[in-house]
Coordinates of C-alpha atoms and ligand atoms in Angstrom, one line a residue:
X1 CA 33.4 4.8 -4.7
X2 CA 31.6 6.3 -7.5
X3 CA 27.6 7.4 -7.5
X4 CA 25.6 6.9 -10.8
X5 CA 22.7 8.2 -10.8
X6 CA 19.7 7.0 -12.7
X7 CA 16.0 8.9 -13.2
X8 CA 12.5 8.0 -12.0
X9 CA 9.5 9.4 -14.3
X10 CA 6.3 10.9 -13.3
X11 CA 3.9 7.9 -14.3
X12 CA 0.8 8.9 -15.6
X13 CA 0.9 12.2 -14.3
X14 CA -2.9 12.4 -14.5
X15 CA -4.5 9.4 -12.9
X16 CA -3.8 9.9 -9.2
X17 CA -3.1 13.9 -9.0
X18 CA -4.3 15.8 -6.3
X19 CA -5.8 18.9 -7.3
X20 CA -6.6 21.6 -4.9
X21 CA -7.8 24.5 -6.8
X22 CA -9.2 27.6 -5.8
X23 CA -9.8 31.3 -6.7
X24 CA -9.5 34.2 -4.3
X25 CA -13.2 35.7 -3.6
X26 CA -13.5 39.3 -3.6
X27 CA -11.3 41.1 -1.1
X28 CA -9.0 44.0 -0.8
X29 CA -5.0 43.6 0.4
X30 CA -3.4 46.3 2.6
X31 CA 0.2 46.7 2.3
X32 CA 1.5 48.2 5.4
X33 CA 5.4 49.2 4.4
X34 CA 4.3 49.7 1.2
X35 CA 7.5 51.6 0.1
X36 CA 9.7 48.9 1.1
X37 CA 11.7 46.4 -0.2
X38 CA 10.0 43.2 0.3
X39 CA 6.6 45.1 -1.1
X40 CA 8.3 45.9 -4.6
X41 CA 10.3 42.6 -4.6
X42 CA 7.8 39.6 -3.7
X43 CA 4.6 40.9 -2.8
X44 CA 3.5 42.8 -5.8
X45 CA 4.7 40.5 -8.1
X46 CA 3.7 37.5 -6.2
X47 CA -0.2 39.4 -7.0
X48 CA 0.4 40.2 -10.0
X49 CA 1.1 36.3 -11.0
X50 CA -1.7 34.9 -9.3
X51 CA -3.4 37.8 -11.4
X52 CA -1.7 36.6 -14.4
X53 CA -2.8 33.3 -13.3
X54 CA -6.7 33.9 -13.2
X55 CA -6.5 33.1 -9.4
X56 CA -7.5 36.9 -8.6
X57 CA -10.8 37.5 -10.6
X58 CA -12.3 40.9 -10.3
X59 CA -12.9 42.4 -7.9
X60 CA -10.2 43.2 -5.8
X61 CA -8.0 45.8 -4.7
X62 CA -4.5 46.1 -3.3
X63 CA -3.8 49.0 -0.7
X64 CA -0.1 50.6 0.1
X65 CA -0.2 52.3 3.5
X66 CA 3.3 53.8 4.4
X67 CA 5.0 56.8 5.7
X68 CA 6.4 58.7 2.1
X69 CA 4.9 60.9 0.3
X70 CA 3.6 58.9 -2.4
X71 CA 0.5 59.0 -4.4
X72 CA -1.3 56.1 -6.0
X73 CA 0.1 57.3 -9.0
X74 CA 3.5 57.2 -7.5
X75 CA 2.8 53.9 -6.1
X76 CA 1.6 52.3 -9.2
X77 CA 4.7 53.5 -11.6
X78 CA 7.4 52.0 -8.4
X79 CA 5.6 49.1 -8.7
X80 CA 5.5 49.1 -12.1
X81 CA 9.3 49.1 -11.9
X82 CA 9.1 47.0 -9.5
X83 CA 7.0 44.4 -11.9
X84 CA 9.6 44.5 -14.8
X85 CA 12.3 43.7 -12.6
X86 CA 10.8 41.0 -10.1
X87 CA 8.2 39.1 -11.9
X88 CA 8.4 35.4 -12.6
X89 CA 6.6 35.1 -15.1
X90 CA 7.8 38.7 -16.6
X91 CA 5.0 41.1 -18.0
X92 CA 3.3 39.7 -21.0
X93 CA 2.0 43.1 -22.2
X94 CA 1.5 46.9 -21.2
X95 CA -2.8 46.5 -21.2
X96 CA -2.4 43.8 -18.8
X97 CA -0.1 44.9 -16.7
X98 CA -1.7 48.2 -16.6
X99 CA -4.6 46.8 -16.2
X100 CA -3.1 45.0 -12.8
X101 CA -1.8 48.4 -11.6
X102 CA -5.1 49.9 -11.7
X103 CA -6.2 48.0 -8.6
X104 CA -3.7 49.6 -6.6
X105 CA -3.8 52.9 -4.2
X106 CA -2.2 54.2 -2.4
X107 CA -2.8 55.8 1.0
X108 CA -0.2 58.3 3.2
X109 CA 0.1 57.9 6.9
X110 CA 2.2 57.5 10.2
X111 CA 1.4 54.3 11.8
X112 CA 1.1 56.2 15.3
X113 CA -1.0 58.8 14.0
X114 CA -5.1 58.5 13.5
X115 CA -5.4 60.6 10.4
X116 CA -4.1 58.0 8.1
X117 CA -6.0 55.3 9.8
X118 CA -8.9 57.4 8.9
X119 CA -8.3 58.0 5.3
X120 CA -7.3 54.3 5.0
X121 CA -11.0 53.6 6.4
X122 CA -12.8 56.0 4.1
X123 CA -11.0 54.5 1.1
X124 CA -11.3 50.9 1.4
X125 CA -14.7 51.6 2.3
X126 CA -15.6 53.1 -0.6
X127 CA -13.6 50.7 -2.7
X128 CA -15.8 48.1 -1.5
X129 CA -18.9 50.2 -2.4
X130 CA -17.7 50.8 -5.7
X131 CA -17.0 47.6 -6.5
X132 CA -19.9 46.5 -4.9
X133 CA -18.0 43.5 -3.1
X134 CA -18.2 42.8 1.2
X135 CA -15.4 44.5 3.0
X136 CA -13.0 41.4 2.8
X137 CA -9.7 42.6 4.3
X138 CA -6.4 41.3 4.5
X139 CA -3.9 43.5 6.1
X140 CA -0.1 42.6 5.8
X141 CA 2.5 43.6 8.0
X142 CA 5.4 44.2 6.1
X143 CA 7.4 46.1 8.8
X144 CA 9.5 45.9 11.7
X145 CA 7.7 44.2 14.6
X146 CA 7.8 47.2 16.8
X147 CA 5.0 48.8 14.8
X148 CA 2.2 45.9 15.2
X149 CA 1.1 47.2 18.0
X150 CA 0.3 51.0 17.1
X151 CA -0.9 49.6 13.7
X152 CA -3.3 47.3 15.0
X153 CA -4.4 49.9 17.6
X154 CA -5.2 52.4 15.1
X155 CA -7.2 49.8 13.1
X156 CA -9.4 48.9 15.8
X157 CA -10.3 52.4 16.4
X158 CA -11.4 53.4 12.7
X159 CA -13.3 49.9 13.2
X160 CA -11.5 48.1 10.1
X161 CA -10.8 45.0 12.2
X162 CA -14.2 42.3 12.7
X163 CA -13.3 39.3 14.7
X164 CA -14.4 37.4 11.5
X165 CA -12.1 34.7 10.0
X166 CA -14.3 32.9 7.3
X167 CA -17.3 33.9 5.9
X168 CA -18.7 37.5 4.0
X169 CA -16.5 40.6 5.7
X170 CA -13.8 38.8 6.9
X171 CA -10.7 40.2 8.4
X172 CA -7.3 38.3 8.2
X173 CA -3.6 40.0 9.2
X174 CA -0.5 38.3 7.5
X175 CA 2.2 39.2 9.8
X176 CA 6.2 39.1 8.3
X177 CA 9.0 37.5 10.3
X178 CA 10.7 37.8 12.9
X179 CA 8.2 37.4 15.2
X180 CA 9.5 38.1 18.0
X181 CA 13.1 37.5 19.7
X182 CA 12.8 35.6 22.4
X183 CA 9.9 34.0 24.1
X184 CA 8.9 36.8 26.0
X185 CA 8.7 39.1 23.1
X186 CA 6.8 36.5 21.0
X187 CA 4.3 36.3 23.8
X188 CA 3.7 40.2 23.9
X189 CA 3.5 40.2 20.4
X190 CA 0.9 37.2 20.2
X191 CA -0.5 39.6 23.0
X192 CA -0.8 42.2 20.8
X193 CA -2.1 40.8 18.3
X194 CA -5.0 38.9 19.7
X195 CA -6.3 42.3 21.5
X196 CA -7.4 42.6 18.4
X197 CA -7.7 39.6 16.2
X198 CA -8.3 36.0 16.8
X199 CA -5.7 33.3 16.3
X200 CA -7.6 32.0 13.1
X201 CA -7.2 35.5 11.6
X202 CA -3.3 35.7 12.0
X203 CA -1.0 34.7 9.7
X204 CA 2.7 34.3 10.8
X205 CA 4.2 34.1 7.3
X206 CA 7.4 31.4 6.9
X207 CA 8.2 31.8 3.0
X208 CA 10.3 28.4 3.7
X209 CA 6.7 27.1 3.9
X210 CA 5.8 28.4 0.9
X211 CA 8.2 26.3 -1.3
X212 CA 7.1 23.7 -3.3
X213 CA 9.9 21.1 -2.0
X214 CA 9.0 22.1 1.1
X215 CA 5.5 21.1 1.1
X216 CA 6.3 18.2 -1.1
X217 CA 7.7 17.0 2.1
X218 CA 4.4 16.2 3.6
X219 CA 2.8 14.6 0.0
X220 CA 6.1 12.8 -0.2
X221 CA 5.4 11.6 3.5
X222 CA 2.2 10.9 3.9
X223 CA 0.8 10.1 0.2
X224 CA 3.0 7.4 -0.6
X225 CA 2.9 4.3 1.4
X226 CA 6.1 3.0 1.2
X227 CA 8.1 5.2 3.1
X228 CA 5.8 6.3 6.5
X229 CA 6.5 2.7 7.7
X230 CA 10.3 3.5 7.7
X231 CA 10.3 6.9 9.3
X232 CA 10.9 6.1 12.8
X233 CA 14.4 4.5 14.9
X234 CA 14.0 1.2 14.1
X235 CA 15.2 2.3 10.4
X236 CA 16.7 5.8 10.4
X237 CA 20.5 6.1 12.1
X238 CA 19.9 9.7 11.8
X239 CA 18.9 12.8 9.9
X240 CA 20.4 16.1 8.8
X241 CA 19.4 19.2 7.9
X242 CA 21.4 21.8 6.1
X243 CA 20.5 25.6 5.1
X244 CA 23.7 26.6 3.2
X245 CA 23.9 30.1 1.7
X246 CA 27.0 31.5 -0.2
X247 CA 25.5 35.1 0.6
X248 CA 27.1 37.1 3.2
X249 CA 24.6 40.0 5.0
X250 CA 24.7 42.4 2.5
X251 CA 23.6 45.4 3.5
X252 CA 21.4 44.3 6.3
X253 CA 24.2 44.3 9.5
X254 CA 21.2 46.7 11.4
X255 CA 19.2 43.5 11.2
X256 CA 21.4 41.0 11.2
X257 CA 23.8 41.7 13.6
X258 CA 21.2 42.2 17.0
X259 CA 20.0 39.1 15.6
X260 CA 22.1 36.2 14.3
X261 CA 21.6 33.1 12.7
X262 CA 20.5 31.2 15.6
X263 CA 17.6 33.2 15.5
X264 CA 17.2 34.5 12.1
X265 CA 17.6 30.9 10.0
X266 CA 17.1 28.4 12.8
X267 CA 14.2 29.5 15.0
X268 CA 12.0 30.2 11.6
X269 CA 13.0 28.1 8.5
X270 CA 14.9 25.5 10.0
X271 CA 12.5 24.5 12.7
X272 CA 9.2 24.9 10.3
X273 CA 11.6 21.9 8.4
X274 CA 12.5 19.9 11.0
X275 CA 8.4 19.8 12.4
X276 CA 7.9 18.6 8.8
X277 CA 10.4 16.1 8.9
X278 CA 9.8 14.8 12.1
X279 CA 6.3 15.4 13.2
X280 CA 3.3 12.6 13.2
X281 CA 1.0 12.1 10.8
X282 CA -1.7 14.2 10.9
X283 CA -5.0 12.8 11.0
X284 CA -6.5 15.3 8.3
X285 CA -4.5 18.0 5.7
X286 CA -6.2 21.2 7.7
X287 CA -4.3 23.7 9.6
X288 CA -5.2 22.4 12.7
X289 CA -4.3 19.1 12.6
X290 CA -1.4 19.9 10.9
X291 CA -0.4 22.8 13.8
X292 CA -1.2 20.6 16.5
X293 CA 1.0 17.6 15.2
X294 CA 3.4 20.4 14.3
X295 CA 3.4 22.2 18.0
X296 CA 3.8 18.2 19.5
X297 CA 6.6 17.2 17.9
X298 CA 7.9 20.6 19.1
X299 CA 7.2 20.1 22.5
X300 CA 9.2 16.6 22.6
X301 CA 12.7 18.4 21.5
X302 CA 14.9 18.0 24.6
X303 CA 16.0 20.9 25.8
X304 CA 20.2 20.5 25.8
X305 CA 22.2 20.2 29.2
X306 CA 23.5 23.3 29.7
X307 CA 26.7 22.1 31.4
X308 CA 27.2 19.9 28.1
X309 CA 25.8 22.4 25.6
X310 CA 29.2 22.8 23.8
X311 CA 28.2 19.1 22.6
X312 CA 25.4 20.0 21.0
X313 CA 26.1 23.4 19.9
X314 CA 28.3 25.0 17.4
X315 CA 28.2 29.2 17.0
X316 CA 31.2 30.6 14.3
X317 CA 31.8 33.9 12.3
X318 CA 33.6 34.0 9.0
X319 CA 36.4 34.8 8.2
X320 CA 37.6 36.4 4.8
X321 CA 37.9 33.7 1.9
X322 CA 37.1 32.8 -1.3
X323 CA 33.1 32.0 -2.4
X324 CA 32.8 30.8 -6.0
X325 CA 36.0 32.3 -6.8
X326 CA 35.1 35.6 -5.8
X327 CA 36.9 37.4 -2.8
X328 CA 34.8 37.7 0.3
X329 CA 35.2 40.0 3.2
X330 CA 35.1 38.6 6.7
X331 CA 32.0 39.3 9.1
X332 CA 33.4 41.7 11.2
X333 CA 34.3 43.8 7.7
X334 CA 30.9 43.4 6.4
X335 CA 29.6 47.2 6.1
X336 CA 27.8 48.2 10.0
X337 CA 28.8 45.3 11.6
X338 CA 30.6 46.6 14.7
X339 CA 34.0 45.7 14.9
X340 CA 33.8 43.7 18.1
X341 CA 30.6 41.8 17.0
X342 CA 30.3 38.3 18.5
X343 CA 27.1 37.6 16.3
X344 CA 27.0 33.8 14.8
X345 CA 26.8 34.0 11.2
X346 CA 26.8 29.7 11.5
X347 CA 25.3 27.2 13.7
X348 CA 25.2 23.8 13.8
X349 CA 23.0 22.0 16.2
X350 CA 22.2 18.5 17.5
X351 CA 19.2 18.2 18.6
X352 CA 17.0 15.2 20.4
X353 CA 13.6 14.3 20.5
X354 CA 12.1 12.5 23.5
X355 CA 9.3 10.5 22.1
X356 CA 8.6 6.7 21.0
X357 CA 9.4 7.6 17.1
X358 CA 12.7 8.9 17.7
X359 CA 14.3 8.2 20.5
X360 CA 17.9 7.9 20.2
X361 CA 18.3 9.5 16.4
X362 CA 19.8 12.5 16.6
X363 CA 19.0 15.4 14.1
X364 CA 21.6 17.2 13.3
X365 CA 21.5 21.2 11.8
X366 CA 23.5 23.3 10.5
X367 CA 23.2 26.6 8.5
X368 CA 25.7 29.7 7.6
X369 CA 26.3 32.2 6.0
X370 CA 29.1 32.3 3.2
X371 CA 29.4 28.9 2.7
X372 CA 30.6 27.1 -0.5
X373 CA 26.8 27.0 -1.9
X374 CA 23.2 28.1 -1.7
X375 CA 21.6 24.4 -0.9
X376 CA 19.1 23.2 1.7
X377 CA 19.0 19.8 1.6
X378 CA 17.2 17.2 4.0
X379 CA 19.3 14.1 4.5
X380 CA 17.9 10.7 6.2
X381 CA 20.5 8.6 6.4
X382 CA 19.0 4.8 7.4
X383 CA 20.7 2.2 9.7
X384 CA 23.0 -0.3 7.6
X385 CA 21.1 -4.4 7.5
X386 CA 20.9 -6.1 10.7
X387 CA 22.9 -9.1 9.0
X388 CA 25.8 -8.7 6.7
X389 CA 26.4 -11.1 4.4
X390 CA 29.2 -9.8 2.5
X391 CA 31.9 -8.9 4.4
X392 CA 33.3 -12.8 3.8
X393 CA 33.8 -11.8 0.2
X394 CA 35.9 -9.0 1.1
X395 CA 33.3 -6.3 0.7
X396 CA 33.3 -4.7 3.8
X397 CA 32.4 -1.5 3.6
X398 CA 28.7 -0.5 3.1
X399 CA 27.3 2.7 2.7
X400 CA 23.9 3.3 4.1
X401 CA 21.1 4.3 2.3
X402 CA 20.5 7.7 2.0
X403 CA 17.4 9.5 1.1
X404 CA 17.7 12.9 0.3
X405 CA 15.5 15.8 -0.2
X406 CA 16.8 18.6 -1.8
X407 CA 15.0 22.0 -1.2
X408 CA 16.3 24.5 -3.4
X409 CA 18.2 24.6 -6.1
X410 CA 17.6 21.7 -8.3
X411 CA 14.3 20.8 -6.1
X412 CA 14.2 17.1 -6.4
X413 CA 14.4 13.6 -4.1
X414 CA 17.1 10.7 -4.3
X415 CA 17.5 7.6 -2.9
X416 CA 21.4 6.0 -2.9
X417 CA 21.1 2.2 -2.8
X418 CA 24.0 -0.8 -2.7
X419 CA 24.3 -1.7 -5.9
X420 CA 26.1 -4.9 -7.2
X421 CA 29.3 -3.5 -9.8
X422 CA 29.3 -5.7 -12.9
X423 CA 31.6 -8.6 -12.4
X424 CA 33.0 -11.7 -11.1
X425 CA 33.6 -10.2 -7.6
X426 CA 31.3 -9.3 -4.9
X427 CA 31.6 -5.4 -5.3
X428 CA 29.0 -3.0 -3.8
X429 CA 28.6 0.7 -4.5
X430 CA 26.0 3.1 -3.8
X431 CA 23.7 4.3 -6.8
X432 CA 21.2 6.8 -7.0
X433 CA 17.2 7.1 -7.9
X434 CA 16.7 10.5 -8.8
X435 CA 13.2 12.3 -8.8
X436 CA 13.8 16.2 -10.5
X437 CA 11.4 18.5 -10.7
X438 CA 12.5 20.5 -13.4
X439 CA 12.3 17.1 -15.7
X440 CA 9.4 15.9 -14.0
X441 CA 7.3 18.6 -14.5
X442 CA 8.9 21.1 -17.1
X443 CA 7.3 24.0 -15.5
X444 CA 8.6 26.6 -13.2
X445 CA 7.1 26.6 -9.8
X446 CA 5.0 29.3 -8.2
X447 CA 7.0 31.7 -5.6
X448 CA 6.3 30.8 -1.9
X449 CA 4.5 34.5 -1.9
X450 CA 2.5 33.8 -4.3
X451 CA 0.9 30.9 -2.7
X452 CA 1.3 32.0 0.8
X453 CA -1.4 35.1 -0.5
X454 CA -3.6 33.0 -2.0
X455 CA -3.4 30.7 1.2
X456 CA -4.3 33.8 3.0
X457 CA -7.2 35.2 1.0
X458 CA -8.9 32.1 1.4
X459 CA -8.6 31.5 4.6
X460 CA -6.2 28.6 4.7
X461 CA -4.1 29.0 7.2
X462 CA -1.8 25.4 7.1
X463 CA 1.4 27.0 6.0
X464 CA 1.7 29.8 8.6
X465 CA 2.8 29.3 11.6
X466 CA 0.6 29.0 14.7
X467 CA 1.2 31.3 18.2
X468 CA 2.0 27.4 19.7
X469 CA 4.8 26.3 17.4
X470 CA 6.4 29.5 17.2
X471 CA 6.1 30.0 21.3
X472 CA 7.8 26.0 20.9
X473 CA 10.7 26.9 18.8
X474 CA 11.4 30.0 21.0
X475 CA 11.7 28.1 24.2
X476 CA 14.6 26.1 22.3
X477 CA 16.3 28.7 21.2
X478 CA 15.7 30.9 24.7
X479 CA 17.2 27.7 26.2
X480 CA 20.3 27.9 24.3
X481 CA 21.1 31.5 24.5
X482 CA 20.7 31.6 27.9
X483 CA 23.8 29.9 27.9
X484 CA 25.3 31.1 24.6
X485 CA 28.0 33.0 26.0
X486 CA 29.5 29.7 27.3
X487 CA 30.1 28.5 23.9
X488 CA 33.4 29.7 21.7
X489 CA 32.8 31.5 19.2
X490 CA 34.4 29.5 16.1
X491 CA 35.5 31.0 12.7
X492 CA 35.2 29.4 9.6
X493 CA 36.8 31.0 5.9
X494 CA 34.3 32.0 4.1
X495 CA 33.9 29.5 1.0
X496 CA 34.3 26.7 3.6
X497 CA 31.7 24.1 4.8
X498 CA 31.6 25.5 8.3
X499 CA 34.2 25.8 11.6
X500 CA 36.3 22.5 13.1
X501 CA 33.5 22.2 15.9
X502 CA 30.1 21.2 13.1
X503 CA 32.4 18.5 11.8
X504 CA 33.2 17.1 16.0
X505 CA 29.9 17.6 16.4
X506 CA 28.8 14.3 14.0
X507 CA 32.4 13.0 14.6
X508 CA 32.0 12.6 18.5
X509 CA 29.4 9.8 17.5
X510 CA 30.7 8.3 14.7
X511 CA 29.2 10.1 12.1
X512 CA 29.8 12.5 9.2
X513 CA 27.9 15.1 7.4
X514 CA 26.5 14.5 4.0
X515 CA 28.6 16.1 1.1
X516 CA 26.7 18.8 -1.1
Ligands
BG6_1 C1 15.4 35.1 5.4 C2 16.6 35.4 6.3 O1 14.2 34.9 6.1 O2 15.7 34.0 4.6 C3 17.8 35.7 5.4 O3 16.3 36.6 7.0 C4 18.1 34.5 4.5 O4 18.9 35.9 6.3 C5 16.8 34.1 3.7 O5 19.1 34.9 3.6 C6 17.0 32.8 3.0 O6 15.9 32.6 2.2 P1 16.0 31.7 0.8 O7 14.6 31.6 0.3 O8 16.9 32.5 -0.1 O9 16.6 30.4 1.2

């Protein structure tokens, strides 16, 4: 059967649009890991757009704390690098992006040692002075999880860290993923960190939250009328979610390897979309109603039998193949993987969830690692009419409607209905309404950093995960690797959609996974 696709527009673009705008206040950022990676890559460029962007006004700062023996000059011509190579919007011009750099310094220091702590103290404190702004502080944690506690230590006893969340000299701490690897460690960590902070001033970062489809799928949800009334078993069959990546690990087997994509893609990204998906309204668009729907919907996933867990869970490795053309190596030759490495680098899941909305419709996951595409796509697949009518003039096979959400690349939302094919015979075949973003809105999107930040700096904490949801998604994954090692371990060429077992998995009840 063939799919045409046809386009909705954006009506009137101005008469019902939501605006929320705001403008950081005057604060200072601290970068701990400032010589890393994710520092150069996405979180001085993600400032330096929401500078571009007039949503940092003067006066602010931005503080790298790290181990190398760097200097704020140093710091400021890496980043500079770091600017040219990584910014979305590029750099317009040398005055402005100079004038960016000169908020940043740059302060040397172990993480278990005091001195640093103290030099850190003395200069934001004087920053503030200078600048004459309250000593609004937002640390980020951009390293391994194993420092948080010596770093927060240390900024509790140079007295940087007021229980504050909201008003004049507040303190907030933007903590990276992966928090934590299993439930016990996510409970020492949410230990650690509320010694010294309260819940309101952590923020658990998921940049899947930070996308725009992503958060389009609560406005899609709960701003339109049309579809809330539908999202619930009496309509849906079932709905699946796919993370797809044609990337293999690169260099990151040290990671990668201890942890696997049941816990690097599913307990984080995956999870933060399926509470999306599947949680209940909430009763207001603030972090706590949203968390607490989101931590609900959470607690209803049924934990899997373990004695059946084979039928609900898939774990695979590739195997060499061919992505886009391109030769791939298999897992186990990926540089640092050890050669007898059982680590999943695909899982599919099927998951229930025991309450009145959606009892009996499975949700079915799957995400991996070298697989034909980079696509995350949400895909809620309706029940077919009650009553068919057509059947008696030979038509019948009906595809359901489909409505699909597509997260990245080619953000956008389509609807596949029955159509009628032009004719003397009763002939149905599924068309599509397509929403795009990129012809909607003609403008590129912000980078889930950049309005993570800005969440962060003023105090909106409804994208981040609370110390609830992520305990939530740990117990389900806890659950499941507690009883991992009864599961084969599949293989799957890389370049394919995914081992033998993730296409049982839907087959075993009559079902089939979406094509990409
Ligand atoms: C990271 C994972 O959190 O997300 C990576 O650690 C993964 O393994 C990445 O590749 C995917 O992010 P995105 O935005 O490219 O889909």
């Amino acid at each position: 059967m063939t799919e045409n696709a046809s386009s909705i527009d954006v009506v009137n673009p101005f008469a019902s649009r939501f605006m929320r705008t705001r403008r950081a206040g005057p604060f200072a950022i601290v970068i701990f890991g400032a010589t890393g990676d994710l520092t150069a890559r996405k979180l001085v460029p993600a400032l330096f757009n929401l500078y571009l962007d007039g949503f940092l006004p003067e006066p602010f700062s931005i503080v790298g704390f790290a181990r190398r023996d760097w200097t704020s000059e140093s710091f400021r011509n890496a980043m500079s690098k770091a600017l040219d190579e990584f910014s979305r919007q590029g750099s317009p011009d040398e005055a402005t992006k100079s004038k960016f750099l000169s908020h940043l310094k740059y302060v040397r220091g172990e993480f278990d040692q005091p001195e640093g702590f103290e030099r850190l103290a003395a200069t934001v404190r004087k920053n503030a002075i200078d600048q004459q702004r309250p000593l609004n502080l937002l640390f980020y944690l951009a390293t391994p999880p194993s420092a948080f506690e010596t770093i927060t230590r240390n900024l509790n006893s140079v007295n940087l860290v007021s229980r504050q969340a909201d008003d004049d000299n507040w303190t907030r701490v933007i903590v990276e993923k992966p928090f934590g690897h299993s439930l016990e460690s996510t409970w020492q960590l949410n230990g650690t960190l509320h010694a010294a902070f309260r819940e309101e001033q952590v923020y658990r970062i998921d940049h899947y939250l930070g996308k725009e489809t992503v958060q389009n799928i609560l406005v899609f949800r709960l701003g339109n009328s049309i579809f809330e009334p539908l999202w619930n078993r009496r309509y849906i069959d079932s709905i699946q979610i796919t993370v797809a990546e044609s990337i293999g690990i690169g260099n990151r087997a040290g990671y990668f390897d201890t942890a696997g994509m049941l816990r690097d893609m599913v307990q984080s990204h995956m999870m933060q979309v399926f509470t999306l998906i599947a949680m209940e309204p909430p009763a207001a668009f603030d972090p706590v109603a949203i968390r607490d729907e989101k931590a609900k919907v959470l607690r209803a996933v049924r934990l899997p039998d373990a004695e059946q867990l084979g039928d609900h869970v898939v774990r695979a490795q590739y195997t060499s193949g061919l992505v886009g053309g391109e030769e791939a190596p298999a897992y186990l030759q990926e540089p640092d993987v050890p050669s007898e490495s059982e680590t999943e680098s695909y899982v599919a899941l099927r998951l229930a969830v025991d309450n009145w909305r959606w009892s009996g419709v499975p949700f079915y996951l799957r995400t991996g690692k070298r697989l034909p595409k980079r696509v995350t796509d949400v895909a809620i697949v309706f029940k077919t009419p009650p009553h068919y009518i057509f059947d008696q003039s030979g038509c019948s096979d009906l595809a359901p409607n489909v409505l699909r959400l597509r997260i990245q690349p080619h953000e956008g939302i389509s609807l596949s209905l029955g159509a009628k094919v032009p004719g003397q015979a009763v002939e149905i075949t599924p068309v599509r309404m397509e929403f795009d973003y990129d012809t909607s809105f003609g403008q590129s999107s912000p980078e889930a950093y950049e309005r993570l930040i800005l969440d962060a700096i003023t105090g909106d904490a409804t994208l981040f995960a609370r110390a609830d949801e992520v305990e939530q998604a740990w117990r389900l994954i806890d659950h499941i690797r507690r009883h991992w090692h009864t599961l084969p371990l599949e293989q799957y060429a890389a370049g394919s959609w995914g081992p033998n077992g993730a296409e049982a998995l839907v087959a075993r009840e009559d079902r089939q996974w979406v094509r990409l």
